[in-house]
Amino acid sequence: MPVSTISADVEKYWRPSDATSEAATSSSTTISTSTSESDDEISLPSITRKKGLSYLMTLLNFLKGMIGPGCLSLPVAFKQSGLWCGFSLVFIFGFLNNYCMLQLVHCSQYLSRKKGDAHLDYGNVAYEACENSFKWLRPYKHIVRIIVNTTIIALQVGICSVFYVFVGVHTRELMEYYTSFQASTTIYFIIVAIPMILINFIRTLKGIGYCSAVGNVLMIISLGFIFQYLIRAEHVMSELPWISDFNGILTACGSILYSFEGQAMVLPMENKLKNPKNMIGPFGVLSTGMSLVSVVYAACGFFGYITYGNSVEGSITLNLPNSV
């Protein structure tokens, strides 16, 4: 049989028909279209705001909210965990805090774009997360929102209570040292309550931002006085343990976690930020702020502990002489 005849037979019986070719082409087009549609679902519209806080104002708010009385108690955490163990834990927890807050903001922005709402607080983020989650979890979305809001309130009450006591006690010490005014701690708590209540009447983050700017200046001055004394003082670094026992490390973890106390203000600030993308990223508000906070915390705990050693008090201000 001639070769040409064999080729003709093979082409006759094995060449795909036009219908098959069209089906294959149609199938390819369908896959491409479905992929494109899937991409369209993922590429949600970005969040745009005509008005809002600037990057710098948000960063100032974040720093003021994150650096609080817990910073001054970190030398005790170093004492509980050991010098270099405590130093490492500060940066580890700083990284974990930053990572969790970044994930929270990413989820909030994704759910905001999906819902078409540019503002979601903590409770509504939990609500929308359940709404878009597993079917068995969706009926509990209202309960989850209540739990999250209750937890945020409890967190804020705890942090503000410690801060309130800190301000009242130290205000009394300052007044008794520089003046002849004598009063009980309860009276000072009442006096301090007046400006704190008035500050709560500021309803905008921009107004709070100006207060935070003033607070940051005072905080920098205070930390400057503290650090200049701690750095110039005699150190007992060689006598201190590098790491303590397991119970001490666990106790120190609680103290260090408490010192990072600004998590509850992340979403409110993100909701007021003019460009929400400035909240995330390597040089965003969260990453920049947490880097600065971690450095300040590590320095405060390190120098406080190597200066006073095992005699360090619950707050480094209790060890400092009145002349500082």
Coordinates of C-alpha atoms in Angstrom, one line a residue:
M1 CA 0.0 0.0 0.0
P2 CA 1.4 3.4 -0.9
V3 CA 2.5 5.6 1.8
S4 CA 0.2 8.4 0.6
T5 CA -2.8 6.1 1.0
I6 CA -1.8 5.3 4.6
S7 CA -1.4 8.9 5.4
A8 CA -4.8 9.7 4.0
D9 CA -6.4 7.0 6.1
V10 CA -4.7 8.2 9.3
E11 CA -5.8 11.7 8.6
K12 CA -9.3 10.6 7.9
Y13 CA -9.8 8.6 11.1
W14 CA -7.6 10.5 13.6
R15 CA -7.9 14.1 12.7
P16 CA -10.2 15.9 15.1
S17 CA -13.4 17.0 13.7
D18 CA -14.4 20.6 13.4
A19 CA -17.0 20.1 16.2
T20 CA -14.3 18.8 18.5
S21 CA -12.0 21.7 17.6
E22 CA -14.7 24.2 18.3
A23 CA -15.5 22.5 21.6
A24 CA -11.8 22.6 22.6
T25 CA -11.6 26.3 21.6
S26 CA -14.9 27.0 23.4
S27 CA -13.6 25.2 26.5
S28 CA -10.4 27.2 26.5
T29 CA -12.4 30.4 26.2
T30 CA -14.7 29.4 29.1
I31 CA -11.7 28.7 31.4
S32 CA -10.2 32.1 30.5
T33 CA -13.5 33.8 31.1
S34 CA -14.1 32.1 34.4
T35 CA -10.6 33.0 35.5
S36 CA -11.1 36.6 34.5
E37 CA -14.4 36.7 36.4
S38 CA -12.7 35.2 39.5
D39 CA -10.1 38.0 39.2
D40 CA -12.8 40.6 39.0
E41 CA -14.3 39.2 42.2
I42 CA -11.0 39.5 44.0
S43 CA -10.1 42.9 42.7
L44 CA -12.5 44.9 44.8
P45 CA -12.7 48.7 44.6
S46 CA -10.2 50.5 46.7
I47 CA -11.2 52.6 49.7
T48 CA -11.2 56.3 48.9
R49 CA -11.7 59.1 51.5
K50 CA -11.9 62.8 50.7
K51 CA -11.1 63.8 54.2
G52 CA -9.0 62.2 56.9
L53 CA -5.9 62.3 59.0
S54 CA -2.4 62.6 57.6
Y55 CA 0.3 60.0 58.0
L56 CA 2.2 62.1 60.5
M57 CA -0.9 62.9 62.6
T58 CA -1.9 59.2 62.7
L59 CA 1.7 58.2 63.7
L60 CA 1.7 60.7 66.6
N61 CA -1.6 59.3 67.8
F62 CA -0.3 55.8 67.6
L63 CA 2.9 56.5 69.5
K64 CA 1.0 58.4 72.2
G65 CA -1.5 55.6 72.6
M66 CA 1.1 52.8 72.6
I67 CA 3.8 54.2 74.9
G68 CA 2.3 54.4 78.4
P69 CA 3.0 53.5 82.0
G70 CA 3.9 49.9 81.0
C71 CA 7.1 51.3 79.5
L72 CA 8.4 52.3 82.9
S73 CA 7.7 48.9 84.4
L74 CA 9.8 47.0 81.9
P75 CA 12.9 46.9 84.1
V76 CA 10.9 44.6 86.4
A77 CA 10.1 42.3 83.4
F78 CA 13.9 42.2 82.7
K79 CA 14.5 41.3 86.3
Q80 CA 11.9 38.5 86.1
S81 CA 13.2 37.0 82.8
G82 CA 16.9 37.8 82.8
L83 CA 18.7 40.6 81.0
W84 CA 19.1 39.3 77.5
C85 CA 16.0 37.1 77.6
G86 CA 13.9 40.2 78.4
F87 CA 15.7 42.2 75.8
S88 CA 14.9 39.6 73.2
L89 CA 11.3 39.2 74.4
V90 CA 10.6 42.9 73.8
F91 CA 11.4 42.7 70.1
I92 CA 9.7 39.3 69.7
F93 CA 6.4 40.6 71.2
G94 CA 6.8 43.8 69.3
F95 CA 7.1 41.9 66.0
L96 CA 4.1 39.6 66.9
N97 CA 2.0 42.7 67.9
N98 CA 2.9 44.4 64.6
Y99 CA 2.1 41.2 62.6
C100 CA -1.3 40.7 64.3
M101 CA -2.2 44.4 63.8
L102 CA -1.2 44.3 60.1
Q103 CA -3.4 41.2 59.6
L104 CA -6.3 42.9 61.4
V105 CA -6.0 45.9 59.1
H106 CA -5.7 43.8 56.0
C107 CA -8.9 41.9 57.0
S108 CA -10.7 45.1 57.8
Q109 CA -9.8 46.8 54.5
Y110 CA -10.7 43.7 52.5
L111 CA -14.1 43.4 54.2
S112 CA -14.7 47.1 53.9
R113 CA -14.1 46.9 50.1
K114 CA -16.3 43.8 49.8
K115 CA -19.1 45.4 51.8
G116 CA -18.7 48.8 50.2
D117 CA -18.3 50.5 53.6
A118 CA -15.2 52.5 54.3
H119 CA -15.5 52.2 58.1
L120 CA -15.5 49.0 60.1
D121 CA -14.9 48.9 63.8
Y122 CA -13.7 45.8 65.7
G123 CA -17.2 44.4 66.3
N124 CA -18.2 44.9 62.7
V125 CA -15.0 43.3 61.4
A126 CA -15.8 40.2 63.5
Y127 CA -19.4 40.3 62.3
E128 CA -18.4 40.5 58.6
A129 CA -15.7 37.9 59.0
C130 CA -18.3 35.5 60.3
E131 CA -20.7 36.5 57.6
N132 CA -18.2 35.5 55.0
S133 CA -16.8 32.5 56.8
F134 CA -18.0 28.9 57.2
K135 CA -21.8 28.2 57.1
W136 CA -21.8 26.8 60.6
L137 CA -20.3 30.0 61.9
R138 CA -22.6 32.5 60.3
P139 CA -25.5 32.1 62.7
Y140 CA -23.2 33.2 65.6
K141 CA -22.1 36.5 64.0
H142 CA -24.1 38.6 66.4
I143 CA -22.7 36.8 69.4
V144 CA -19.2 37.2 68.1
R145 CA -19.6 40.9 67.6
I146 CA -20.9 41.3 71.2
I147 CA -17.9 39.2 72.5
V148 CA -15.4 41.3 70.6
N149 CA -16.9 44.6 71.7
T150 CA -17.0 43.4 75.3
T151 CA -13.4 42.4 75.2
I152 CA -12.3 45.8 73.7
I153 CA -14.2 47.6 76.5
A154 CA -12.6 45.4 79.2
L155 CA -9.1 46.0 77.7
Q156 CA -9.6 49.7 77.6
V157 CA -11.0 49.8 81.2
G158 CA -8.0 47.9 82.4
I159 CA -5.4 50.0 80.6
C160 CA -7.1 53.3 81.5
S161 CA -7.4 52.2 85.2
V162 CA -3.7 51.6 85.5
F163 CA -2.9 54.8 83.7
Y164 CA -5.3 56.7 85.9
V165 CA -3.7 55.4 89.1
F166 CA -0.2 56.1 87.7
V167 CA -1.1 59.7 87.0
G168 CA -2.8 60.3 90.3
V169 CA 0.1 58.8 92.4
H170 CA 2.8 60.6 90.6
T171 CA 0.9 63.9 90.6
R172 CA 0.8 63.6 94.4
E173 CA 4.5 63.0 94.6
L174 CA 5.3 66.0 92.4
M175 CA 3.0 68.3 94.4
E176 CA 4.3 67.2 97.7
Y177 CA 7.9 67.6 96.6
Y178 CA 7.6 71.1 95.0
T179 CA 4.8 72.6 97.1
S180 CA 3.5 72.4 100.7
F181 CA 0.1 71.1 99.6
Q182 CA -0.9 68.0 101.4
A183 CA -3.8 65.8 100.5
S184 CA -4.8 62.1 100.3
T185 CA -4.4 60.0 97.2
T186 CA -8.2 60.0 96.8
I187 CA -8.2 63.8 96.5
Y188 CA -5.6 63.6 93.8
F189 CA -7.6 61.0 91.9
I190 CA -10.6 63.4 91.9
I191 CA -8.4 66.3 90.7
V192 CA -6.9 64.2 87.9
A193 CA -10.3 63.0 86.9
I194 CA -11.4 66.5 85.8
P195 CA -8.9 67.0 82.9
M196 CA -9.4 63.3 81.9
I197 CA -13.1 63.8 81.7
L198 CA -12.7 67.0 79.7
I199 CA -10.4 65.2 77.2
N200 CA -13.1 62.7 76.5
F201 CA -15.3 65.5 75.1
I202 CA -12.9 65.7 72.1
R203 CA -14.8 63.7 69.6
T204 CA -12.4 63.8 66.6
L205 CA -9.1 62.0 66.1
K206 CA -7.7 65.2 64.6
G207 CA -8.4 67.1 67.9
I208 CA -7.0 64.1 69.9
G209 CA -4.0 64.3 67.5
Y210 CA -3.1 67.8 68.7
C211 CA -3.4 66.6 72.3
S212 CA -1.2 63.6 71.4
A213 CA 1.4 66.0 69.9
V214 CA 1.6 67.9 73.2
G215 CA 1.7 64.6 75.1
N216 CA 4.5 63.3 72.9
V217 CA 6.6 66.4 73.5
L218 CA 6.1 66.0 77.3
M219 CA 6.8 62.3 77.0
I220 CA 10.0 62.8 75.1
I221 CA 11.2 65.4 77.6
S222 CA 10.4 63.0 80.5
L223 CA 12.0 60.0 78.8
G224 CA 15.0 62.2 78.0
F225 CA 15.5 63.1 81.7
I226 CA 15.1 59.4 82.7
F227 CA 17.4 58.1 80.0
Q228 CA 20.1 60.6 80.6
Y229 CA 20.2 59.6 84.3
L230 CA 20.1 55.9 83.6
I231 CA 22.9 56.1 81.0
R232 CA 25.2 58.1 83.2
A233 CA 24.6 56.1 86.3
E234 CA 26.8 53.3 87.5
H235 CA 25.8 49.9 86.0
V236 CA 25.9 46.4 87.5
M237 CA 25.6 44.5 84.2
S238 CA 28.1 41.8 85.0
E239 CA 26.2 40.7 88.1
L240 CA 22.9 40.2 86.4
P241 CA 21.6 36.8 85.0
W242 CA 21.1 36.5 81.3
I243 CA 18.1 34.3 81.7
S244 CA 15.9 33.2 84.6
D245 CA 13.6 30.3 85.3
F246 CA 10.5 29.3 83.4
N247 CA 8.1 30.9 85.8
G248 CA 10.0 34.2 85.7
I249 CA 9.9 34.2 81.9
L250 CA 6.2 33.6 81.9
T251 CA 5.6 36.5 84.3
A252 CA 7.8 38.8 82.2
C253 CA 5.8 37.9 79.1
G254 CA 2.7 39.2 80.8
S255 CA 4.4 42.5 81.8
I256 CA 5.8 43.0 78.3
L257 CA 2.5 42.2 76.6
Y258 CA 0.7 44.7 78.8
S259 CA 3.2 47.4 77.9
F260 CA 2.1 47.2 74.2
E261 CA -1.2 48.7 75.1
G262 CA -2.5 50.4 72.0
Q263 CA -4.1 47.7 70.0
A264 CA -7.7 48.9 70.6
M265 CA -7.0 52.2 68.7
V266 CA -5.7 50.6 65.4
L267 CA -9.0 50.3 63.6
P268 CA -10.4 53.7 64.7
M269 CA -7.2 55.4 63.4
E270 CA -7.3 53.4 60.2
N271 CA -10.9 54.4 59.6
K272 CA -9.9 58.1 59.9
L273 CA -6.7 57.9 57.8
K274 CA -7.1 59.7 54.5
N275 CA -5.0 57.1 52.7
P276 CA -5.7 53.7 54.3
K277 CA -2.6 52.2 52.5
N278 CA -0.4 54.4 54.8
M279 CA -1.5 52.2 57.7
I280 CA 0.3 49.1 56.3
G281 CA 3.5 48.4 54.4
P282 CA 7.1 48.3 55.5
F283 CA 7.1 52.1 56.3
G284 CA 3.4 52.3 57.2
V285 CA 2.1 53.7 60.5
L286 CA 2.0 50.3 62.2
S287 CA 5.5 49.1 61.2
T288 CA 7.2 52.5 61.8
G289 CA 5.4 53.0 65.1
M290 CA 6.0 49.6 66.4
S291 CA 9.7 49.8 65.5
L292 CA 10.1 53.0 67.4
V293 CA 8.1 51.7 70.4
S294 CA 10.1 48.5 70.6
V295 CA 13.4 50.4 70.6
V296 CA 12.2 52.7 73.4
Y297 CA 10.8 49.8 75.4
A298 CA 14.0 47.7 75.0
A299 CA 16.2 50.7 76.0
C300 CA 14.0 51.6 79.0
G301 CA 14.0 48.0 80.3
F302 CA 17.7 47.4 79.6
F303 CA 19.1 50.6 81.2
G304 CA 16.7 50.5 84.1
Y305 CA 17.7 46.9 85.0
I306 CA 21.5 47.3 84.6
T307 CA 21.3 50.5 86.7
Y308 CA 19.3 49.2 89.7
G309 CA 19.7 45.4 89.3
N310 CA 17.5 43.3 91.6
S311 CA 16.5 46.4 93.6
V312 CA 14.5 47.8 90.8
E313 CA 10.9 48.9 91.7
G314 CA 7.6 48.2 90.0
S315 CA 8.1 51.5 88.1
I316 CA 11.5 52.9 87.3
T317 CA 10.3 56.3 88.5
L318 CA 10.2 55.0 92.0
N319 CA 13.9 54.3 91.9
L320 CA 14.9 57.7 90.5
P321 CA 16.0 60.3 92.9
N322 CA 13.7 63.3 93.4
S323 CA 16.4 65.6 91.8
V324 CA 15.7 64.0 88.4

